Amino acid sequence: MEDILEAIKKSAIKIEKEIKNSDGSFSKNLNSTGDNQLKLDVVSDEIIEDELKQINIIKEIISEEKEDSVEINPNGKYLVGYDPLDGSSLVDVNQSVGSIFAIYENDYSGNNLVASVYVIYGARVDLVIALNDVKLYRLQRDEFKFINNLTLGEKGHINATGGTQKNWSSYHRELVNSFFIKGYRLEYSGGMVPDLHSILLQRGGLFSYPTTSDKPKGKLRMIFEVFPFAYIFEKAGGKAIDGEKRILDFKPSHLHDTMPCFFGSTYEIEEVKKVYANRA
Ligand code: AHM
Ligand code: MG
């Protein structure tokens, strides 16, 4: 596991340099969900693949930018799912982006996750590792220095509301408004890494990306976006559900499956459950 974490740290330092030096132009490739891939997505994917390929305890890897998994060592123990540069289009408007990693044993079901890591490339470069607890590191002169553990309180004040609002269901709109009425404040950058990082650092709040009329199965991918953050939120003392059920009890049928997701501290997630249980 230590080798994998070191490889992630090395990749993050290289990706950070690419972001700072990129011109943000598009490549002609399409990824499996049909989006235009930014050159930076491709470059970041290659950087990570090159680092992970050198680690023989890894059985295979699957990236958001790859159609299929890539075998590393048939006798390896771990499967690594990753999103090399989540929210990459935000680079063009100079907002924060991130890399997300999920380390599994046996298969890509939520309950087989054994560690999650993300990196946020913002005003600072932070790295968060969840094993038994959640640790925050910060890049200082080419080295990640431990800062502190991350834990969530019982409730927060942030309401991070994903999805196109005109495509929300009426009960989801009611849920979002119920938090604003209670005094929660909108914080939403359009990048799940900075949005979730903010909730973790401020010790509470809610991030939602629901099913919508245009995305009936949600937008965010189970293996490399939803499961890793569900693991991090649980290890930090929070919760992660699909509206009703615990996210980590899900198992994808396909590598690029998506699902609706809600991440937060205990109070907000209990409120989500009440509204979703009573939806018309
Ligand atoms: P990406 O993996 O194609 O970058 O998309 C994932 C991002 C998340 O970071 C964010 O939460 C979500 O897309 C926002 O989606 P949108 O604003 O397009 O509905
Ligand atoms: Mg992504």
Coordinates of N, CA, C and O in Angstrom, one line a residue, residues 61-238:
I61 N -5.6 -1.7 -13.3 CA -6.1 -0.3 -13.1 C -7.2 0.0 -14.0 O -7.3 -0.6 -15.1
I62 N -8.1 0.9 -13.6 CA -9.1 1.4 -14.5 C -9.2 2.9 -14.3 O -9.3 3.3 -13.2
S63 N -9.3 3.6 -15.4 CA -9.3 5.1 -15.3 C -10.6 5.6 -15.9 O -11.2 5.0 -16.8
E64 N -11.1 6.8 -15.5 CA -12.2 7.4 -16.1 C -12.0 7.6 -17.6 O -12.9 7.7 -18.4
E65 N -10.7 7.8 -17.9 CA -10.4 8.1 -19.3 C -10.1 6.8 -20.2 O -9.8 7.0 -21.3
K66 N -10.3 5.7 -19.6 CA -10.0 4.4 -20.3 C -11.3 3.6 -20.4 O -12.1 3.5 -19.4
E67 N -11.5 3.0 -21.6 CA -12.7 2.2 -21.8 C -12.7 1.0 -20.9 O -13.7 0.6 -20.2
D68 N -11.5 0.3 -20.9 CA -11.3 -1.0 -20.1 C -10.2 -0.9 -19.1 O -9.4 0.0 -19.2
S69 N -10.2 -1.9 -18.3 CA -9.1 -2.0 -17.3 C -7.8 -2.4 -18.0 O -7.8 -3.0 -19.1
V70 N -6.7 -2.1 -17.4 CA -5.4 -2.5 -17.9 C -4.7 -3.4 -16.9 O -4.6 -3.0 -15.7
E71 N -4.3 -4.6 -17.3 CA -3.7 -5.5 -16.4 C -2.2 -5.1 -16.1 O -1.5 -4.7 -17.0
I72 N -1.9 -5.1 -14.8 CA -0.5 -4.8 -14.4 C 0.2 -6.1 -14.0 O 1.3 -6.4 -14.6
N73 N -0.3 -6.8 -13.0 CA 0.3 -8.1 -12.6 C -0.8 -9.1 -12.2 O -1.5 -8.8 -11.2
P74 N -1.0 -10.2 -12.9 CA -2.1 -11.1 -12.6 C -2.1 -11.6 -11.2 O -3.2 -12.0 -10.7
N75 N -0.9 -11.6 -10.5 CA -0.9 -12.1 -9.2 C -1.0 -10.9 -8.1 O -0.8 -11.1 -6.9
G76 N -1.2 -9.7 -8.6 CA -1.3 -8.6 -7.7 C -2.5 -8.6 -6.8 O -3.4 -9.4 -7.1
K77 N -2.5 -7.8 -5.8 CA -3.5 -7.9 -4.8 C -4.6 -6.8 -5.0 O -5.8 -7.0 -4.7
Y78 N -4.2 -5.6 -5.5 CA -5.1 -4.5 -5.5 C -5.5 -4.1 -6.9 O -4.8 -4.3 -7.9
L79 N -6.7 -3.5 -7.0 CA -7.3 -3.0 -8.2 C -7.4 -1.5 -7.9 O -8.0 -1.1 -6.9
V80 N -6.9 -0.6 -8.8 CA -6.9 0.8 -8.6 C -7.8 1.5 -9.6 O -7.6 1.4 -10.8
G81 N -8.9 2.1 -9.2 CA -9.7 2.9 -10.0 C -9.4 4.4 -9.8 O -9.2 4.8 -8.7
Y82 N -9.2 5.2 -10.9 CA -8.9 6.6 -10.7 C -9.5 7.5 -11.7 O -9.7 7.1 -12.9
D83 N -9.7 8.7 -11.3 CA -10.1 9.8 -12.2 C -8.9 10.7 -12.3 O -8.6 11.4 -11.3
P84 N -8.2 10.7 -13.4 CA -6.9 11.4 -13.4 C -7.0 13.0 -13.2 O -6.2 13.6 -12.5
L85 N -8.0 13.6 -13.8 CA -8.2 15.0 -13.6 C -9.7 15.4 -13.6 O -10.3 15.7 -14.6
D86 N -10.3 15.2 -12.5 CA -11.7 15.5 -12.4 C -12.0 17.0 -12.5 O -11.3 17.8 -11.9
G87 N -13.0 17.3 -13.2 CA -13.4 18.7 -13.4 C -12.5 19.5 -14.3 O -12.3 20.7 -14.2
S88 N -11.8 18.8 -15.3 CA -10.7 19.3 -16.0 C -11.1 20.6 -16.8 O -10.2 21.5 -17.0
S89 N -12.3 20.8 -17.2 CA -12.7 22.0 -17.9 C -12.6 23.2 -17.0 O -12.5 24.3 -17.6
L90 N -12.6 23.0 -15.7 CA -12.5 24.1 -14.8 C -11.1 24.8 -14.9 O -10.9 25.9 -14.4
V91 N -10.1 24.1 -15.4 CA -8.8 24.6 -15.6 C -8.9 25.9 -16.5 O -8.2 26.9 -16.2
D92 N -9.7 25.9 -17.5 CA -9.8 27.0 -18.4 C -10.4 28.3 -17.7 O -10.2 29.4 -18.2
V93 N -11.1 28.1 -16.6 CA -11.6 29.3 -15.9 C -10.8 29.4 -14.5 O -11.3 30.1 -13.6
N94 N -9.7 28.8 -14.5 CA -8.7 28.9 -13.4 C -9.4 28.6 -12.0 O -9.1 29.3 -11.0
Q95 N -10.2 27.5 -12.0 CA -10.7 27.0 -10.7 C -10.0 25.7 -10.4 O -9.3 25.1 -11.2
S96 N -10.3 25.2 -9.2 CA -9.6 24.1 -8.7 C -10.1 22.8 -9.3 O -11.2 22.7 -9.6
V97 N -9.2 21.8 -9.5 CA -9.5 20.5 -10.0 C -8.8 19.5 -9.1 O -8.2 19.8 -8.2
G98 N -9.1 18.2 -9.5 CA -8.5 17.2 -8.6 C -8.2 15.8 -9.3 O -8.7 15.6 -10.4
S99 N -7.5 15.0 -8.6 CA -7.3 13.6 -9.0 C -7.9 12.7 -7.9 O -7.7 13.0 -6.7
I100 N -8.6 11.6 -8.3 CA -9.3 10.8 -7.3 C -8.8 9.3 -7.5 O -8.8 8.9 -8.6
F101 N -8.5 8.6 -6.4 CA -8.0 7.3 -6.5 C -8.8 6.4 -5.5 O -9.0 6.8 -4.3
A102 N -9.1 5.2 -6.0 CA -9.8 4.2 -5.1 C -9.1 2.9 -5.2 O -8.8 2.4 -6.3
I103 N -8.7 2.3 -4.1 CA -7.9 1.1 -4.1 C -8.8 0.0 -3.5 O -9.3 0.1 -2.4
Y104 N -9.0 -1.0 -4.4 CA -9.9 -2.1 -4.0 C -9.1 -3.4 -3.9 O -8.0 -3.6 -4.5
E105 N -9.8 -4.4 -3.2 CA -9.3 -5.8 -3.3 C -10.4 -6.6 -3.9 O -11.6 -6.3 -3.8
N106 N -10.0 -7.6 -4.7 CA -11.0 -8.6 -5.3 C -11.8 -8.0 -6.5 O -11.7 -8.5 -7.6
D107 N -12.7 -7.1 -6.2 CA -13.5 -6.5 -7.3 C -13.8 -5.0 -6.9 O -13.4 -4.5 -5.9
Y108 N -14.5 -4.4 -7.8 CA -14.8 -2.9 -7.7 C -16.1 -2.7 -6.9 O -16.8 -1.7 -7.2
S109 N -16.5 -3.5 -6.0 CA -17.7 -3.2 -5.2 C -17.3 -2.2 -4.0 O -16.1 -2.3 -3.5
G110 N -18.2 -1.4 -3.6 CA -17.9 -0.4 -2.6 C -17.4 -1.1 -1.3 O -16.5 -0.5 -0.7
N111 N -17.9 -2.2 -0.9 CA -17.4 -2.9 0.3 C -16.0 -3.4 0.2 O -15.4 -3.9 1.2
N112 N -15.5 -3.5 -1.0 CA -14.1 -4.0 -1.2 C -13.0 -2.9 -1.3 O -11.9 -3.1 -1.6
L113 N -13.5 -1.6 -1.0 CA -12.5 -0.5 -1.0 C -11.7 -0.7 0.3 O -12.2 -0.9 1.4
V114 N -10.4 -0.5 0.1 CA -9.5 -0.6 1.3 C -8.8 0.8 1.6 O -8.2 1.0 2.6
A115 N -8.8 1.7 0.6 CA -8.2 3.0 0.8 C -8.7 3.9 -0.3 O -9.0 3.5 -1.4
S116 N -8.7 5.2 0.0 CA -9.1 6.2 -1.0 C -8.1 7.4 -0.8 O -7.7 7.7 0.3
V117 N -7.9 8.0 -1.9 CA -7.0 9.2 -1.9 C -7.5 10.2 -2.9 O -8.0 9.9 -3.9
Y118 N -7.4 11.5 -2.5 CA -7.6 12.5 -3.6 C -6.6 13.6 -3.4 O -6.0 13.8 -2.4
V119 N -6.4 14.3 -4.6 CA -5.5 15.4 -4.6 C -6.3 16.6 -5.1 O -7.0 16.5 -6.0
I120 N -6.1 17.8 -4.5 CA -6.7 19.0 -5.0 C -5.7 20.0 -5.5 O -4.7 20.2 -4.7
Y121 N -5.8 20.4 -6.7 CA -4.9 21.4 -7.3 C -5.6 22.7 -7.3 O -6.4 23.0 -8.1
G122 N -5.3 23.5 -6.2 CA -6.0 24.8 -6.1 C -4.9 25.8 -5.8 O -3.8 25.7 -6.3
A123 N -5.3 26.8 -5.0 CA -4.3 27.8 -4.6 C -3.1 27.0 -3.9 O -2.0 27.4 -4.0
R124 N -3.5 25.9 -3.2 CA -2.5 25.0 -2.7 C -2.7 23.7 -3.3 O -3.8 23.4 -3.8
V125 N -1.8 22.8 -3.1 CA -2.0 21.4 -3.5 C -2.1 20.6 -2.2 O -1.2 20.5 -1.4
D126 N -3.3 20.0 -2.0 CA -3.6 19.2 -0.8 C -3.8 17.8 -1.2 O -4.3 17.5 -2.3
L127 N -3.4 16.8 -0.4 CA -3.6 15.4 -0.6 C -4.3 14.8 0.6 O -3.8 15.1 1.7
V128 N -5.3 14.0 0.4 CA -6.0 13.4 1.5 C -6.0 11.9 1.3 O -6.3 11.4 0.3
I129 N -5.6 11.2 2.4 CA -5.5 9.8 2.4 C -6.5 9.2 3.4 O -6.4 9.6 4.6
A130 N -7.4 8.3 3.0 CA -8.2 7.6 4.0 C -7.9 6.2 4.0 O -7.9 5.5 3.0
L131 N -7.4 5.8 5.2 CA -7.2 4.3 5.4 C -8.1 4.0 6.6 O -9.3 3.9 6.4
N132 N -7.5 3.9 7.8 CA -8.4 3.8 8.9 C -9.0 5.1 9.4 O -10.0 5.2 10.0
D133 N -8.2 6.2 9.1 CA -8.7 7.5 9.4 C -8.4 8.4 8.2 O -8.0 7.8 7.2
V134 N -8.6 9.7 8.3 CA -8.5 10.5 7.1 C -7.4 11.6 7.4 O -7.6 12.4 8.4
K135 N -6.3 11.6 6.6 CA -5.2 12.5 6.9 C -5.0 13.5 5.8 O -5.1 13.1 4.6
L136 N -4.8 14.7 6.2 CA -4.6 15.8 5.2 C -3.1 16.1 5.1 O -2.4 16.3 6.2
Y137 N -2.6 16.2 3.9 CA -1.2 16.5 3.6 C -1.2 17.7 2.7 O -2.1 17.9 1.9
R138 N -0.1 18.5 2.7 CA 0.0 19.7 1.9 C 1.3 19.7 1.2 O 2.4 19.5 1.9
L139 N 1.3 20.1 -0.1 CA 2.6 20.1 -0.8 C 3.4 21.4 -0.5 O 2.9 22.5 -0.6
Q140 N 4.6 21.1 0.0 CA 5.4 22.2 0.4 C 6.8 21.9 -0.1 O 7.4 20.9 0.3
R141 N 7.3 22.7 -1.1 CA 8.6 22.5 -1.7 C 8.8 21.0 -2.1 O 9.7 20.3 -1.7
D142 N 7.9 20.6 -3.0 CA 8.0 19.2 -3.6 C 7.8 18.1 -2.6 O 8.2 17.0 -2.9
E143 N 7.3 18.3 -1.5 CA 7.1 17.2 -0.5 C 5.7 17.4 0.2 O 5.3 18.5 0.5
F144 N 5.0 16.3 0.3 CA 3.7 16.4 1.0 C 3.9 16.2 2.5 O 4.4 15.2 3.0
K145 N 3.6 17.3 3.3 CA 3.8 17.4 4.7 C 2.4 17.1 5.4 O 1.4 17.7 5.0
F146 N 2.4 16.3 6.4 CA 1.2 16.0 7.2 C 0.7 17.3 7.9 O 1.5 18.0 8.5
I147 N -0.6 17.6 7.8 CA -1.1 18.8 8.4 C -2.0 18.3 9.6 O -1.7 18.7 10.7
N148 N -3.0 17.6 9.4 CA -3.9 17.1 10.5 C -4.8 16.0 10.0 O -4.9 15.8 8.8
N149 N -5.5 15.4 11.0 CA -6.6 14.5 10.6 C -7.8 15.3 10.3 O -8.0 16.3 10.8
L150 N -8.7 14.7 9.4 CA -9.9 15.3 9.1 C -11.1 14.5 9.7 O -11.2 13.3 9.5
T151 N -11.9 15.3 10.4 CA -13.1 14.6 11.0 C -14.3 15.5 10.8 O -14.1 16.8 10.8
L152 N -15.5 15.0 10.6 CA -16.7 15.8 10.5 C -17.4 15.9 11.8 O -17.5 15.0 12.6
G153 N -18.0 17.1 12.0 CA -18.9 17.3 13.2 C -20.3 16.7 12.9 O -20.5 16.0 11.8
E154 N -21.2 16.9 13.8 CA -22.6 16.4 13.6 C -23.3 17.1 12.5 O -24.1 16.4 11.8
K155 N -23.1 18.4 12.3 CA -23.7 19.1 11.2 C -22.8 20.3 10.8 O -22.0 20.7 11.5
G156 N -23.1 20.8 9.6 CA -22.3 21.9 9.1 C -23.2 23.0 8.6 O -24.4 23.1 9.0
H157 N -22.7 23.8 7.6 CA -23.5 25.0 7.1 C -23.4 25.1 5.6 O -23.9 26.1 5.1
I158 N -22.8 24.2 4.9 CA -22.6 24.3 3.5 C -23.6 23.5 2.7 O -23.9 22.3 3.1
N159 N -24.2 24.0 1.7 CA -25.1 23.3 0.8 C -24.5 23.3 -0.6 O -24.6 24.4 -1.3
A160 N -24.0 22.3 -1.1 CA -23.3 22.2 -2.4 C -24.2 21.4 -3.3 O -24.4 20.2 -3.1
T161 N -24.8 22.1 -4.3 CA -26.0 21.5 -5.0 C -25.7 21.2 -6.4 O -25.8 22.1 -7.3
G162 N -25.4 20.0 -6.7 CA -25.0 19.6 -8.1 C -26.2 19.3 -9.0 O -27.3 19.1 -8.6
G163 N -25.9 19.3 -10.3 CA -26.9 19.0 -11.3 C -27.6 20.2 -11.8 O -27.6 21.3 -11.1
T164 N -28.2 20.2 -13.0 CA -28.8 21.3 -13.6 C -30.2 21.6 -12.9 O -31.0 20.7 -12.9
Q165 N -30.4 22.7 -12.3 CA -31.5 22.9 -11.4 C -32.9 22.7 -12.1 O -33.8 22.2 -11.5
K166 N -33.0 23.1 -13.4 CA -34.3 23.0 -14.1 C -34.6 21.5 -14.2 O -35.8 21.1 -14.5
N167 N -33.6 20.6 -14.1 CA -33.9 19.2 -14.3 C -34.0 18.4 -12.9 O -34.1 17.2 -12.9
W168 N -34.0 19.2 -11.8 CA -34.2 18.5 -10.5 C -35.7 18.1 -10.4 O -36.6 18.7 -10.9
S169 N -35.9 17.1 -9.5 CA -37.3 16.7 -9.2 C -37.8 17.7 -8.2 O -37.0 18.4 -7.5
S170 N -39.1 17.7 -8.0 CA -39.7 18.7 -7.0 C -39.3 18.4 -5.6 O -39.0 19.3 -4.8
Y171 N -39.1 17.1 -5.3 CA -38.7 16.7 -3.9 C -37.3 17.1 -3.6 O -36.9 17.5 -2.5
H172 N -36.4 17.0 -4.7 CA -35.0 17.4 -4.5 C -34.9 18.9 -4.3 O -34.2 19.4 -3.4
R173 N -35.7 19.6 -5.1 CA -35.7 21.1 -4.9 C -36.2 21.5 -3.5 O -35.6 22.3 -2.8
E174 N -37.2 20.8 -3.0 CA -37.7 21.0 -1.7 C -36.6 20.7 -0.6 O -36.4 21.5 0.3
L175 N -35.9 19.6 -0.8 CA -34.8 19.3 0.1 C -33.7 20.4 0.1 O -33.3 20.9 1.2
V176 N -33.3 20.8 -1.1 CA -32.2 21.8 -1.2 C -32.7 23.1 -0.5 O -32.0 23.7 0.3
N177 N -33.9 23.5 -0.8 CA -34.5 24.7 -0.2 C -34.6 24.6 1.4 O -34.4 25.6 2.1
S178 N -34.9 23.4 1.8 CA -35.1 23.3 3.3 C -33.8 23.6 4.0 O -33.8 24.1 5.1
F179 N -32.6 23.3 3.4 CA -31.3 23.7 4.0 C -31.1 25.2 4.0 O -30.6 25.7 5.0
F180 N -31.4 25.8 2.8 CA -31.2 27.2 2.8 C -32.1 28.0 3.8 O -31.6 28.9 4.5
I181 N -33.3 27.5 4.0 CA -34.2 28.1 5.0 C -33.6 28.0 6.4 O -33.8 28.8 7.2
K182 N -32.9 26.9 6.6 CA -32.3 26.7 7.9 C -31.0 27.5 8.1 O -30.3 27.4 9.2
G183 N -30.6 28.2 7.1 CA -29.4 29.0 7.2 C -28.1 28.5 6.5 O -27.1 29.1 6.6
Y184 N -28.3 27.4 5.9 CA -27.1 26.8 5.1 C -26.8 27.8 4.0 O -27.7 28.4 3.4
R185 N -25.5 27.8 3.6 CA -25.1 28.7 2.5 C -24.6 27.9 1.3 O -24.0 26.9 1.4
L186 N -24.9 28.5 0.1 CA -24.5 27.8 -1.1 C -22.9 27.9 -1.3 O -22.4 29.0 -1.2
E187 N -22.3 26.8 -1.6 CA -20.9 26.7 -2.0 C -20.9 25.7 -3.0 O -21.1 24.5 -2.8
Y188 N -20.6 26.1 -4.3 CA -20.6 25.1 -5.4 C -19.7 25.6 -6.5 O -19.9 26.7 -7.1
S189 N -18.6 24.9 -6.7 CA -17.6 25.3 -7.7 C -17.8 24.6 -9.1 O -17.3 24.9 -10.1
G190 N -18.6 23.4 -9.0 CA -18.7 22.6 -10.2 C -17.6 21.5 -10.3 O -17.6 20.8 -11.3
G191 N -16.8 21.5 -9.3 CA -15.8 20.4 -9.2 C -16.1 19.6 -7.9 O -16.1 20.2 -6.8
M192 N -16.3 18.3 -8.0 CA -16.6 17.6 -6.8 C -15.4 17.6 -5.8 O -15.6 17.5 -4.6
V193 N -14.2 17.6 -6.3 CA -13.1 17.5 -5.4 C -13.0 18.8 -4.5 O -13.0 18.7 -3.3
P194 N -13.0 20.0 -5.1 CA -13.0 21.2 -4.3 C -14.2 21.3 -3.4 O -14.2 21.8 -2.3
D195 N -15.4 20.9 -4.0 CA -16.6 21.1 -3.2 C -16.6 20.1 -2.0 O -17.0 20.5 -0.9
L196 N -16.2 18.9 -2.2 CA -16.1 18.0 -1.0 C -15.0 18.3 -0.1 O -15.1 18.1 1.2
H197 N -13.9 18.8 -0.6 CA -12.8 19.2 0.2 C -13.2 20.3 1.2 O -12.8 20.3 2.4
S198 N -13.9 21.2 0.7 CA -14.4 22.4 1.5 C -15.3 21.9 2.7 O -15.1 22.3 3.8
I199 N -16.1 20.9 2.4 CA -17.0 20.4 3.4 C -16.1 19.6 4.5 O -16.3 19.8 5.7
L200 N -15.1 18.9 4.0 CA -14.3 18.1 4.9 C -13.5 19.1 5.8 O -13.3 18.9 7.0
L201 N -12.9 20.2 5.2 CA -12.1 21.1 6.0 C -12.9 21.9 6.9 O -12.5 22.4 8.0
Q202 N -14.2 22.2 6.5 CA -15.1 23.0 7.4 C -15.9 22.1 8.3 O -16.8 22.6 8.9
R203 N -15.6 20.8 8.3 CA -16.2 19.8 9.2 C -17.7 19.6 9.1 O -18.3 19.2 10.1
G204 N -18.3 19.9 7.9 CA -19.7 19.5 7.8 C -20.4 20.2 6.6 O -19.8 21.1 6.0
G205 N -21.6 19.7 6.3 CA -22.4 20.3 5.3 C -22.9 19.1 4.4 O -22.7 18.0 4.7
L206 N -23.4 19.5 3.2 CA -24.0 18.5 2.3 C -23.6 18.8 0.9 O -23.6 19.9 0.4
F207 N -23.1 17.7 0.2 CA -22.9 17.8 -1.3 C -23.9 16.8 -1.9 O -24.0 15.7 -1.4
S208 N -24.7 17.3 -2.9 CA -25.6 16.4 -3.5 C -25.4 16.4 -5.0 O -25.2 17.5 -5.6
Y209 N -25.5 15.2 -5.7 CA -25.6 15.2 -7.1 C -26.7 14.1 -7.4 O -26.4 12.9 -7.4
P210 N -27.9 14.6 -7.5 CA -29.1 13.7 -7.6 C -29.3 13.1 -8.9 O -28.6 13.4 -9.9
T211 N -30.3 12.2 -9.1 CA -30.8 11.9 -10.4 C -31.6 13.1 -10.9 O -32.2 13.8 -10.1
T212 N -31.5 13.3 -12.2 CA -32.2 14.5 -12.8 C -32.9 14.0 -14.0 O -32.7 12.8 -14.5
S213 N -33.8 14.8 -14.6 CA -34.5 14.3 -15.8 C -33.6 14.0 -16.9 O -33.9 13.2 -17.7
D214 N -32.5 14.8 -17.0 CA -31.6 14.5 -18.1 C -30.5 13.4 -17.8 O -29.9 12.8 -18.6
K215 N -30.3 13.2 -16.5 CA -29.4 12.1 -16.0 C -30.1 11.2 -15.0 O -29.8 11.3 -13.8
P216 N -30.9 10.3 -15.5 CA -31.7 9.5 -14.5 C -30.9 8.6 -13.7 O -31.4 8.1 -12.6
K217 N -29.7 8.3 -14.0 CA -28.8 7.5 -13.1 C -27.7 8.4 -12.5 O -26.7 7.8 -12.1
G218 N -27.9 9.7 -12.4 CA -26.9 10.6 -11.9 C -25.8 10.8 -12.9 O -25.8 10.2 -14.0
K219 N -24.8 11.6 -12.5 CA -23.7 11.8 -13.4 C -22.4 11.2 -12.9 O -21.5 10.7 -13.7
L220 N -22.2 11.1 -11.6 CA -20.9 10.7 -11.1 C -20.6 9.2 -11.1 O -21.6 8.5 -10.8
R221 N -19.4 8.8 -11.5 CA -19.1 7.4 -11.7 C -18.8 6.7 -10.3 O -18.0 7.2 -9.5
M222 N -19.3 5.5 -10.2 CA -19.2 4.8 -9.0 C -17.7 4.5 -8.6 O -17.3 4.8 -7.5
I223 N -17.0 3.9 -9.6 CA -15.7 3.3 -9.2 C -14.7 4.4 -8.9 O -13.9 4.2 -8.0
F224 N -14.7 5.5 -9.7 CA -13.6 6.4 -9.4 C -14.0 7.8 -8.9 O -13.2 8.7 -8.7
E225 N -15.3 8.0 -8.6 CA -15.7 9.2 -8.0 C -16.5 9.0 -6.8 O -16.2 9.6 -5.7
V226 N -17.6 8.3 -6.9 CA -18.6 8.2 -5.8 C -18.0 7.3 -4.7 O -18.1 7.7 -3.5
F227 N -17.6 6.1 -5.0 CA -17.1 5.1 -3.9 C -16.0 5.7 -3.1 O -16.0 5.7 -1.9
P228 N -14.9 6.3 -3.8 CA -13.8 6.8 -3.0 C -14.2 7.9 -2.0 O -13.8 7.9 -0.9
F229 N -15.1 8.8 -2.5 CA -15.5 9.9 -1.5 C -16.4 9.3 -0.5 O -16.4 9.8 0.7
A230 N -17.2 8.3 -0.8 CA -18.1 7.7 0.2 C -17.2 7.1 1.4 O -17.5 7.3 2.5
Y231 N -16.1 6.5 0.9 CA -15.2 5.9 1.9 C -14.6 7.0 2.8 O -14.5 6.8 4.0
I232 N -14.1 8.0 2.1 CA -13.5 9.1 2.9 C -14.5 9.7 3.9 O -14.2 10.0 5.0
F233 N -15.7 10.0 3.4 CA -16.7 10.6 4.3 C -17.0 9.7 5.5 O -17.1 10.2 6.6
E234 N -17.1 8.4 5.3 CA -17.4 7.5 6.4 C -16.3 7.5 7.4 O -16.5 7.5 8.6
K235 N -15.1 7.4 6.8 CA -13.9 7.3 7.7 C -13.7 8.6 8.5 O -13.1 8.6 9.6
A236 N -14.2 9.7 8.0 CA -14.2 11.0 8.7 C -15.3 11.2 9.7 O -15.4 12.2 10.3
G237 N -16.2 10.2 9.7 CA -17.3 10.3 10.7 C -18.6 10.8 10.1 O -19.6 11.1 10.7
G238 N -18.6 10.9 8.7 CA -19.8 11.3 8.0 C -20.5 10.2 7.4 O -20.3 9.0 7.7

